[in-house]
Amino acid sequence: MKDKQISCEKYDYIEIVCMNRYPIKLTLKDASIIECVAMNTKVNESRCECIEVSCEGVVSLIELREISELSVC
């Protein structure tokens, strides 16, 4: 079964927060919260769409399908 893809509107919002390097708060589907800075959109090794974020100087990729809420701080 193919993963659900996010809407173009939501993807555009993610690209805007990345272009402006906004500080964001991500709430993941497992209820964990990540406060970070949006950096870029990328595809990981599994070919999943991700947002690249920086948290206290550590850069990581978060799969978009794992995000339940994104808010700008």
XYZ file of N, CA and C in Angstrom:
219
model
N 0.834 -1.171 0.000
C 0.000 0.000 0.000
C 0.885 1.243 0.000
N 0.532 2.214 -0.794
C 1.295 3.442 -0.889
C 0.977 4.360 0.268
N 2.004 5.072 0.764
C 1.788 6.033 1.846
C 0.969 7.195 1.330
N 0.168 7.776 2.235
C -0.574 8.973 1.882
C 0.415 10.102 1.639
N 0.133 10.896 0.634
C 0.969 12.048 0.370
C 0.287 13.278 0.942
N 1.077 14.267 1.330
C 0.488 15.471 1.878
C -0.001 16.362 0.745
N -0.926 17.246 1.065
C -1.483 18.138 0.054
C -0.437 19.154 -0.392
N -0.630 19.693 -1.576
C 0.287 20.712 -2.103
C 0.307 21.935 -1.200
N -0.844 22.288 -0.644
C -0.943 23.452 0.240
C -0.053 23.264 1.471
N -0.106 22.086 2.071
C 0.722 21.812 3.251
C 2.193 21.761 2.871
N 2.507 21.184 1.711
C 3.898 21.116 1.278
C 4.439 22.518 1.029
N 3.613 23.389 0.428
C 4.024 24.782 0.201
C 4.335 25.472 1.527
N 3.512 25.232 2.541
C 3.734 25.809 3.869
C 5.079 25.340 4.433
N 5.370 24.068 4.269
C 6.645 23.521 4.750
C 7.817 24.165 4.014
N 7.683 24.354 2.709
C 8.757 24.998 1.947
C 8.972 26.439 2.398
N 7.892 27.144 2.721
C 8.005 28.533 3.177
C 8.743 28.605 4.516
N 8.403 27.730 5.465
C 9.103 27.764 6.758
C 10.580 27.416 6.589
N 10.885 26.564 5.612
C 12.288 26.219 5.356
C 13.041 27.381 4.708
N 12.425 28.010 3.714
C 13.088 29.131 3.037
C 13.426 30.253 4.009
N 12.561 30.457 4.998
C 12.750 31.540 5.961
C 13.452 31.088 7.236
N 13.785 29.799 7.305
C 14.477 29.232 8.471
C 13.762 29.585 9.778
N 12.443 29.409 9.761
C 11.645 29.710 10.937
C 11.893 28.700 12.052
N 11.841 29.159 13.300
C 11.816 28.209 14.416
C 10.423 27.578 14.442
N 10.375 26.275 14.559
C 9.094 25.567 14.500
C 8.971 24.573 15.642
N 7.737 24.151 15.871
C 7.454 23.073 16.817
C 6.726 21.996 16.038
N 7.290 20.802 16.025
C 6.685 19.661 15.355
C 6.080 18.739 16.397
N 4.818 18.381 16.191
C 4.197 17.352 17.009
C 4.084 16.133 16.119
N 4.715 15.057 16.532
C 4.725 13.843 15.725
C 3.540 12.954 16.079
N 3.254 12.009 15.216
C 2.120 11.103 15.428
C 2.263 10.262 16.692
N 3.501 10.076 17.176
C 3.702 9.330 18.419
C 3.604 10.239 19.648
N 3.155 11.497 19.437
C 2.936 12.517 20.474
C 4.217 13.192 20.966
N 5.364 12.836 20.417
C 6.587 13.534 20.804
C 6.609 14.914 20.145
N 7.297 15.844 20.802
C 7.375 17.224 20.327
C 8.836 17.571 20.091
N 9.089 18.206 18.956
C 10.442 18.622 18.598
C 10.409 20.121 18.325
N 11.209 20.887 19.057
C 11.364 22.306 18.787
C 12.689 22.476 18.072
N 12.637 23.093 16.890
C 13.802 23.124 16.023
C 13.702 24.289 15.050
N 14.644 24.345 14.125
C 14.631 25.327 13.049
C 14.493 24.572 11.737
N 13.527 25.002 10.922
C 13.323 24.382 9.613
C 14.464 24.781 8.686
N 15.014 23.808 7.958
C 16.170 24.078 7.111
C 15.873 23.864 5.622
N 15.274 22.703 5.294
C 15.117 22.341 3.883
C 14.148 21.174 3.769
N 13.721 20.888 2.544
C 12.984 19.657 2.278
C 13.926 18.725 1.533
N 13.851 17.460 1.879
C 14.747 16.471 1.263
C 14.032 15.135 1.162
N 14.676 14.211 0.473
C 14.211 12.831 0.392
C 15.258 11.982 1.102
N 14.809 11.108 2.003
C 15.769 10.274 2.735
C 16.164 9.043 1.916
N 16.960 8.173 2.503
C 17.446 6.977 1.798
C 16.310 6.041 1.385
N 15.196 6.093 2.112
C 14.034 5.257 1.785
C 13.115 5.919 0.764
N 13.539 7.065 0.251
C 12.786 7.832 -0.754
C 11.510 8.456 -0.195
N 11.495 8.739 1.111
C 10.363 9.400 1.756
C 10.636 10.898 1.846
N 9.607 11.709 1.607
C 9.731 13.155 1.726
C 9.972 13.519 3.187
N 10.927 14.415 3.425
C 11.303 14.799 4.779
C 11.492 16.299 4.891
N 11.463 16.769 6.126
C 11.892 18.123 6.420
C 13.216 17.994 7.178
N 14.195 18.771 6.737
C 15.487 18.799 7.412
C 15.414 19.888 8.474
N 15.745 19.529 9.698
C 15.655 20.470 10.811
C 16.958 20.489 11.595
N 17.156 21.603 12.294
C 18.307 21.732 13.177
C 17.788 21.916 14.597
N 18.204 21.014 15.489
C 17.819 21.068 16.900
C 19.088 21.174 17.729
N 19.296 22.334 18.322
C 20.483 22.566 19.144
C 21.763 22.198 18.400
N 21.832 22.560 17.126
C 23.020 22.323 16.319
C 23.099 20.964 15.660
N 22.161 20.079 15.942
C 22.145 18.744 15.335
C 21.120 18.736 14.204
N 21.578 18.410 12.999
C 20.702 18.388 11.825
C 20.159 16.978 11.631
N 18.838 16.891 11.405
C 18.229 15.583 11.173
C 17.073 15.706 10.200
N 16.632 14.556 9.690
C 15.502 14.497 8.767
C 14.307 13.890 9.484
N 13.143 14.538 9.335
C 11.894 14.035 9.891
C 10.964 13.752 8.712
N 10.477 12.519 8.622
C 9.568 12.177 7.530
C 8.274 12.956 7.681
N 7.809 13.552 6.586
C 6.604 14.361 6.622
C 5.395 13.557 7.064
N 5.345 12.287 6.710
C 4.196 11.455 7.076
C 4.119 11.196 8.581
N 5.207 11.476 9.314
C 5.231 11.284 10.767
C 4.766 12.511 11.532
N 4.562 13.625 10.827
C 4.192 14.882 11.477
C 2.664 15.000 11.539
N 2.155 15.252 12.748
C 0.720 15.483 12.868
C 0.406 16.981 12.942
N 1.376 17.779 13.422
C 1.153 19.221 13.493
C 2.474 19.942 13.389
N 2.482 21.055 12.661
C 3.653 21.915 12.532
C 3.193 23.328 12.849
N 3.873 23.977 13.788
C 3.522 25.368 14.082
C 4.795 26.202 14.153
N 4.668 27.456 13.713
C 5.788 28.390 13.757
C 5.807 29.012 15.125
N 6.997 29.061 15.733
C 7.120 29.624 17.086
C 7.341 31.135 17.030
